Amino acid sequence: MKYIEMSTDERRALLSELKAKYNEFKARDMTLNMARGKPSGAQLDISMGMMDVLASDSDLTCEDGTDCRNYGVLDGLPEAKKLLGDMMEVPADNIIIYGNSSLNVMYDTISRCMTHGVMGHTPWGKLPAVKFLCPVPGYDRHFAITEHFGIEMINVPMLPTGPDMDIVEKLVSSDPAIKGIWCVPKYSNPQGYSYSDETVRRFARLNPAAEDFRIFWDNAYCGHHLYPDDPDVVLEILDECRRAGNADMVYKFSSTSKISFPGSGISAIAASLNNLKEIRHQLGIQTIGHDKVNQLRHVRFFGDIEGMRLHMIKHADILRPKFEKVLEILERELGGLGIGEWTNPKGGYFISFDGMEGTAKDIVALCKKAGVIMTDAGATYPYHKDPRDCNIRIAPSYPPIDDLALATELFTLCVKIVSLKKLINE
Amino acid sequence: MKYIEMSTDERRALLSELKAKYNEFKARDMTLNMARGKPSGAQLDISMGMMDVLASDSDLTCEDGTDCRNYGVLDGLPEAKKLLGDMMEVPADNIIIYGNSSLNVMYDTISRCMTHGVMGHTPWGKLPAVKFLCPVPGYDRHFAITEHFGIEMINVPMLPTGPDMDIVEKLVSSDPAIKGIWCVPKYSNPQGYSYSDETVRRFARLNPAAEDFRIFWDNAYCGHHLYPDDPDVVLEILDECRRAGNADMVYKFSSTSKISFPGSGISAIAASLNNLKEIRHQLGIQTIGHDKVNQLRHVRFFGDIEGMRLHMIKHADILRPKFEKVLEILERELGGLGIGEWTNPKGGYFISFDGMEGTAKDIVALCKKAGVIMTDAGATYPYHKDPRDCNIRIAPSYPPIDDLALATELFTLCVKIVSLKKLINE
């Protein structure tokens, strides 16, 4: 029965029953975390072989004869470019390999745009206003970067097909202060949506008022399928932009963070040759080069994209039951109650939950009191402001499955309690 | 006999003899490189044990229980802070561990000052003019960073005791646009000078017109003694600044680039707690954390600072004969001729050579024609402009010692030829 259809007395009776259940949970004194998209220990274990591929008797010379132990090679080993190029579905020539964090690459990219501008245009930091479009809900760390640099963020609704392109097209073509948009095109954070072909084509055909407008295409979950036999497929954006005569309009980012070890992987930017030329110039001032030994370690461990694909199946086998468990409990506990909706991702690291308007903060707070840490309500919106206070990001990857089930049960209980209170007060 | 005391006929006769010798060299079709401060293969070999300290059966948990394979730990493992703190002679609390490149840390530091300013002061990028003092000759990559950000560079002469502090004090205290100074305090690049106690104390007691003035103290060669039994000792600048009531005035940088593997080491910034608080805030936007597995690898390999000290003795044993060979040839070939002077470093990676005014470019060009690559003349000065065109940086580390001897002989020959030509033309 939908809560909205209950009488006030029925609601009160149910609430009192649920509160008793909540107190039982609380008494168990749990500490569970569903806040961050961290791989579990089991996922990390499958990459331990990486620790053995380079040993003291290994030849650390790469394909072109470079001694990977010494200085040099600004933009990455050829074989690392090939591997990450294949992973990102672009030619190796369109790749620069970076250090351990694609977030860092995105930060540095925005920072460079602020101080030096894009291809001869005024540095963003010298302009009276710079704006970014932010599909919402979205990734908190993206929004933190643009906020840090004082860039004004404009919310754009996410649809199951990607950002609402009617709005994106209208804004981008009319306001020259709009310099960029944050995108997680495949298994989006937090919904797990993948952009439709039409969405990607409309992105590639944007007609921005600002010549230095760039799409920030964070391909964080390109190979992170939960169902490797039935993967989401997203059109390759560099190629689409090139066909549309907008070759320079996109920066694409990715890393092996959730493939090998988060924090000890390798990352990359993919872009047009014009963009890479500009980036390489700045990079040559910033560093002599990134960690080539670690690049070589990744290449030797995975071998090639097929090796990486097989490795991702192992990740999927660990993650899939967790996602299914959470979704099963959400459906069992909340299905048909009319107090929440959630996404059903086929990959990535998150499930997006929308409760009734005005409940998200209270739900997260109630979870916390019983020892279950969720991503802060509001975190999925620029400035931490969810205008409807309804979105909560669920991260099923890190806890063991039994803990996860417990945490999800508690979460659903908190959703019910907060929703009932809301309905009773009204 | 000094060339200046020779008759024109004597000079001509000698020149013709030296040219013949030069042509013999040229006919050997050599390719030798004395341009960059790169460790040699033999030096890299002594760190190969680092490839074995972490294996697939290793426990990658650090002292405080953190799984180094996963996300987290923004500012470095406690044990890595301890190791690099000991190396940089500061408490672990004053350390943030970064990625593979201290140059990158310096770039990021300047970039942050440009976009966000220093402790609430106006971002440098919003000021009409920002100036840096540059002790000359100095490190080309420092100057490249400040040039990249449009910072005006002012030359300050280097003395054997460090930068000319009379000039530094006068400029820093009188011009609020002067926001920083580049320093390589120990075994300076390119001279190999180490700052005297008086110089360090005068630095710590500076009274800058700009409250957001910072000393950029690049302690690149802190443990790089050629004579470990007779090391240069430089006063610790953070401590001196603190005693002088200027605790926040300095950023200190270092890395293990020339200790373990260049490009695959770990780096750090050391600063006051106030500075670190500001830096940590920005760093938390830029990244989730640096490569902890590599931090752990370094800690497990070196053990502690004593282990690192013993390791540096191995480097010294490889480097010392090379420096001595170059210095021996310089003395044998150029001693007493009055056409050049050079430094006699006890550590670091370079020897600084000063030829007659107006000869450096020609010497480097002549070397190049015979297959010996030197650092570009002018590179040791801001904007690549050596006002006297006399300084050349010699990097003895990379070539095998026989090649090095050959290259140095050719270099001295080129010095003689260019100097004679200069004297004859005059």
Coordinates of N, CA, C and O in Angstrom, one line a residue, chain B residues 304-385:
Chain B
D304 N 65.0 3.3 6.8 CA 65.0 4.6 7.5 C 66.1 5.5 6.9 O 66.7 5.1 5.9
I305 N 66.3 6.6 7.5 CA 67.2 7.6 6.9 C 68.6 7.0 6.9 O 69.4 7.4 6.0
E306 N 69.0 6.2 7.8 CA 70.3 5.5 7.8 C 70.5 4.7 6.6 O 71.5 4.7 5.9
G307 N 69.4 3.9 6.2 CA 69.4 3.1 5.0 C 69.6 4.0 3.8 O 70.3 3.7 2.8
M308 N 68.9 5.1 3.8 CA 69.0 6.0 2.7 C 70.5 6.6 2.6 O 71.0 6.8 1.5
R309 N 71.0 6.9 3.8 CA 72.4 7.5 3.8 C 73.4 6.5 3.2 O 74.2 6.8 2.4
L310 N 73.2 5.2 3.5 CA 74.1 4.2 3.0 C 73.9 4.1 1.5 O 74.9 3.9 0.8
H311 N 72.7 4.2 1.1 CA 72.4 4.1 -0.4 C 73.1 5.3 -1.1 O 73.6 5.1 -2.2
M312 N 73.0 6.5 -0.5 CA 73.6 7.6 -1.1 C 75.2 7.5 -1.3 O 75.8 8.1 -2.1
I313 N 75.8 6.7 -0.4 CA 77.2 6.5 -0.5 C 77.5 5.7 -1.8 O 78.5 6.0 -2.5
K314 N 76.6 4.8 -2.2 CA 76.8 4.0 -3.4 C 76.7 5.0 -4.6 O 77.5 4.9 -5.6
H315 N 75.7 5.9 -4.6 CA 75.7 6.9 -5.6 C 77.0 7.7 -5.7 O 77.5 8.0 -6.8
A316 N 77.4 8.1 -4.5 CA 78.7 9.0 -4.5 C 79.8 8.2 -5.1 O 80.6 8.8 -5.8
D317 N 79.9 6.9 -4.8 CA 81.0 6.1 -5.3 C 81.0 6.1 -6.8 O 82.1 5.9 -7.4
I318 N 79.8 6.2 -7.4 CA 79.8 6.2 -8.9 C 80.0 7.6 -9.4 O 80.7 7.7 -10.5
L319 N 79.5 8.6 -8.8 CA 79.6 9.9 -9.3 C 80.9 10.6 -9.1 O 81.4 11.3 -9.9
R320 N 81.6 10.3 -7.9 CA 82.8 11.0 -7.5 C 83.9 10.9 -8.6 O 84.5 11.9 -9.0
P321 N 84.2 9.7 -9.1 CA 85.2 9.6 -10.1 C 84.9 10.4 -11.4 O 85.8 10.9 -12.0
K322 N 83.6 10.5 -11.7 CA 83.3 11.3 -12.9 C 83.5 12.8 -12.7 O 84.1 13.5 -13.6
F323 N 83.1 13.3 -11.5 CA 83.4 14.7 -11.3 C 84.9 15.0 -11.2 O 85.4 15.9 -11.8
E324 N 85.6 14.0 -10.6 CA 87.1 14.2 -10.5 C 87.7 14.2 -11.8 O 88.7 14.9 -12.1
K325 N 87.2 13.3 -12.7 CA 87.8 13.2 -14.1 C 87.6 14.5 -14.8 O 88.5 15.1 -15.4
V326 N 86.4 15.1 -14.8 CA 86.1 16.3 -15.5 C 86.9 17.4 -14.9 O 87.6 18.2 -15.7
L327 N 87.0 17.5 -13.6 CA 87.8 18.6 -13.0 C 89.3 18.5 -13.3 O 90.0 19.5 -13.6
E328 N 89.7 17.2 -13.4 CA 91.2 17.0 -13.7 C 91.5 17.5 -15.1 O 92.5 18.1 -15.4
I329 N 90.6 17.1 -16.0 CA 90.8 17.5 -17.4 C 90.7 19.0 -17.6 O 91.5 19.7 -18.3
L330 N 89.7 19.6 -16.9 CA 89.5 21.1 -17.0 C 90.8 21.8 -16.5 O 91.3 22.7 -17.2
E331 N 91.4 21.3 -15.4 CA 92.6 21.9 -14.8 C 93.8 21.6 -15.8 O 94.5 22.6 -16.0
R332 N 93.9 20.4 -16.2 CA 95.0 20.1 -17.1 C 95.0 20.9 -18.4 O 96.0 21.4 -18.9
E333 N 93.8 21.0 -19.0 CA 93.7 21.6 -20.3 C 93.5 23.2 -20.3 O 94.0 23.9 -21.2
L334 N 92.9 23.6 -19.2 CA 92.5 25.1 -19.2 C 93.2 25.8 -18.1 O 93.2 27.1 -18.1
G335 N 93.8 25.1 -17.1 CA 94.4 25.8 -16.0 C 95.5 26.8 -16.4 O 96.3 26.5 -17.2
G336 N 95.4 28.0 -15.9 CA 96.4 29.0 -16.1 C 96.3 29.7 -17.5 O 97.1 30.6 -17.8
L337 N 95.3 29.3 -18.3 CA 95.2 30.0 -19.6 C 94.4 31.3 -19.5 O 94.4 32.0 -20.5
G338 N 93.7 31.5 -18.4 CA 93.0 32.7 -18.3 C 91.8 32.9 -19.2 O 91.3 34.0 -19.5
I339 N 91.3 31.7 -19.7 CA 90.1 31.8 -20.6 C 88.9 31.1 -20.0 O 87.9 31.0 -20.7
G340 N 89.0 30.7 -18.7 CA 87.8 30.1 -18.1 C 88.0 29.8 -16.7 O 89.1 29.6 -16.2
E341 N 86.9 29.8 -15.9 CA 86.9 29.4 -14.5 C 85.8 28.4 -14.3 O 84.8 28.4 -15.0
W342 N 85.9 27.6 -13.3 CA 84.9 26.6 -13.0 C 84.8 26.3 -11.5 O 85.8 26.6 -10.8
T343 N 83.7 25.8 -11.1 CA 83.5 25.5 -9.7 C 84.0 24.1 -9.4 O 84.2 23.2 -10.3
N344 N 84.1 23.8 -8.1 CA 84.7 22.6 -7.6 C 83.8 21.9 -6.6 O 84.1 21.9 -5.4
P345 N 82.6 21.4 -7.1 CA 81.6 21.0 -6.1 C 81.9 19.8 -5.3 O 82.6 18.9 -5.7
K346 N 81.3 19.8 -4.1 CA 81.5 18.6 -3.2 C 80.2 17.8 -3.2 O 80.1 16.8 -2.4
G347 N 79.3 18.1 -4.1 CA 78.0 17.3 -4.2 C 77.2 17.8 -5.4 O 77.6 18.7 -6.1
G348 N 76.0 17.2 -5.5 CA 75.1 17.7 -6.5 C 75.3 17.0 -7.8 O 75.9 16.0 -7.9
Y349 N 74.9 17.7 -8.9 CA 75.0 17.1 -10.2 C 75.7 17.9 -11.3 O 75.8 17.5 -12.4
F350 N 76.2 19.1 -10.9 CA 76.7 19.9 -11.9 C 78.1 20.6 -11.6 O 78.4 20.8 -10.4
I351 N 78.7 21.0 -12.6 CA 79.9 21.9 -12.5 C 79.5 23.2 -13.3 O 79.0 23.0 -14.4
S352 N 79.8 24.3 -12.8 CA 79.5 25.5 -13.6 C 80.8 26.1 -14.2 O 81.8 26.2 -13.5
F353 N 80.7 26.4 -15.5 CA 81.9 26.9 -16.2 C 81.6 28.3 -16.7 O 80.6 28.5 -17.3
D354 N 82.5 29.2 -16.4 CA 82.4 30.5 -17.0 C 83.6 30.8 -17.9 O 84.8 30.8 -17.5
G355 N 83.3 30.9 -19.2 CA 84.3 31.3 -20.2 C 84.5 32.8 -20.3 O 83.9 33.5 -19.5
M356 N 85.2 33.2 -21.3 CA 85.4 34.6 -21.5 C 84.0 35.2 -22.0 O 83.2 34.4 -22.6
E357 N 83.8 36.4 -21.7 CA 82.6 37.0 -22.1 C 82.3 36.8 -23.6 O 83.2 37.0 -24.4
G358 N 81.1 36.5 -23.9 CA 80.7 36.4 -25.4 C 81.2 35.1 -26.0 O 81.3 35.0 -27.3
T359 N 81.5 34.1 -25.2 CA 82.0 32.8 -25.9 C 81.1 31.6 -25.7 O 81.2 30.6 -26.4
A360 N 80.2 31.7 -24.7 CA 79.4 30.4 -24.3 C 78.6 29.8 -25.4 O 78.7 28.6 -25.7
K361 N 77.9 30.7 -26.1 CA 77.1 30.1 -27.2 C 77.9 29.5 -28.3 O 77.6 28.4 -28.8
D362 N 79.0 30.1 -28.6 CA 79.9 29.6 -29.7 C 80.5 28.3 -29.2 O 80.7 27.3 -30.0
I363 N 80.9 28.2 -28.0 CA 81.5 27.0 -27.4 C 80.5 25.8 -27.5 O 80.9 24.7 -28.0
V364 N 79.3 26.0 -27.1 CA 78.3 25.0 -27.1 C 78.0 24.6 -28.5 O 77.8 23.4 -28.8
A365 N 77.9 25.5 -29.4 CA 77.7 25.2 -30.8 C 78.8 24.4 -31.4 O 78.6 23.4 -32.2
L366 N 80.0 24.7 -31.1 CA 81.2 24.0 -31.6 C 81.2 22.6 -31.1 O 81.5 21.6 -31.8
C367 N 80.9 22.4 -29.8 CA 80.8 21.1 -29.2 C 79.8 20.3 -30.0 O 80.0 19.1 -30.3
K368 N 78.7 20.9 -30.2 CA 77.5 20.1 -30.9 C 77.9 19.6 -32.2 O 77.6 18.5 -32.6
K369 N 78.7 20.4 -33.0 CA 79.1 20.0 -34.3 C 80.0 18.8 -34.3 O 80.1 18.0 -35.3
A370 N 80.7 18.6 -33.1 CA 81.5 17.4 -33.0 C 80.8 16.3 -32.2 O 81.5 15.4 -31.8
G371 N 79.5 16.5 -32.0 CA 78.7 15.4 -31.4 C 78.7 15.4 -29.9 O 78.2 14.4 -29.3
V372 N 79.0 16.5 -29.3 CA 78.9 16.6 -27.8 C 77.9 17.6 -27.4 O 78.0 18.8 -27.7
I373 N 76.8 17.1 -26.8 CA 75.7 18.0 -26.4 C 75.9 18.5 -25.0 O 76.0 17.8 -24.1
M374 N 76.0 19.9 -24.9 CA 76.0 20.5 -23.6 C 74.7 21.2 -23.4 O 73.9 21.4 -24.3
T375 N 74.4 21.5 -22.1 CA 73.2 22.4 -21.9 C 73.3 23.6 -22.7 O 74.4 24.2 -22.8
D376 N 72.2 24.1 -23.3 CA 72.3 25.3 -24.1 C 72.9 26.4 -23.3 O 72.6 26.6 -22.1
A377 N 73.7 27.2 -24.0 CA 74.2 28.4 -23.4 C 73.0 29.3 -23.1 O 72.1 29.4 -24.0
G378 N 73.0 30.0 -22.0 CA 71.9 30.8 -21.7 C 70.8 30.1 -20.8 O 70.0 30.8 -20.1
A379 N 70.8 28.8 -20.9 CA 69.7 28.1 -20.2 C 69.8 28.3 -18.6 O 68.8 28.2 -18.0
T380 N 70.9 28.7 -18.1 CA 71.1 28.9 -16.7 C 70.6 30.3 -16.3 O 70.7 30.6 -15.1
Y381 N 70.0 31.0 -17.2 CA 69.5 32.4 -16.9 C 68.1 32.5 -17.3 O 67.6 31.9 -18.2
P382 N 67.3 33.3 -16.5 CA 65.9 33.6 -16.9 C 65.9 34.1 -18.3 O 66.8 34.8 -18.8
Y383 N 64.8 33.7 -19.0 CA 64.6 34.1 -20.4 C 65.7 33.6 -21.3 O 65.9 34.1 -22.4
H384 N 66.5 32.7 -20.9 CA 67.7 32.1 -21.6 C 68.6 33.2 -22.0 O 69.3 33.1 -23.0
K385 N 68.7 34.3 -21.2 CA 69.6 35.4 -21.6 C 70.7 35.5 -20.6 O 70.5 36.2 -19.5

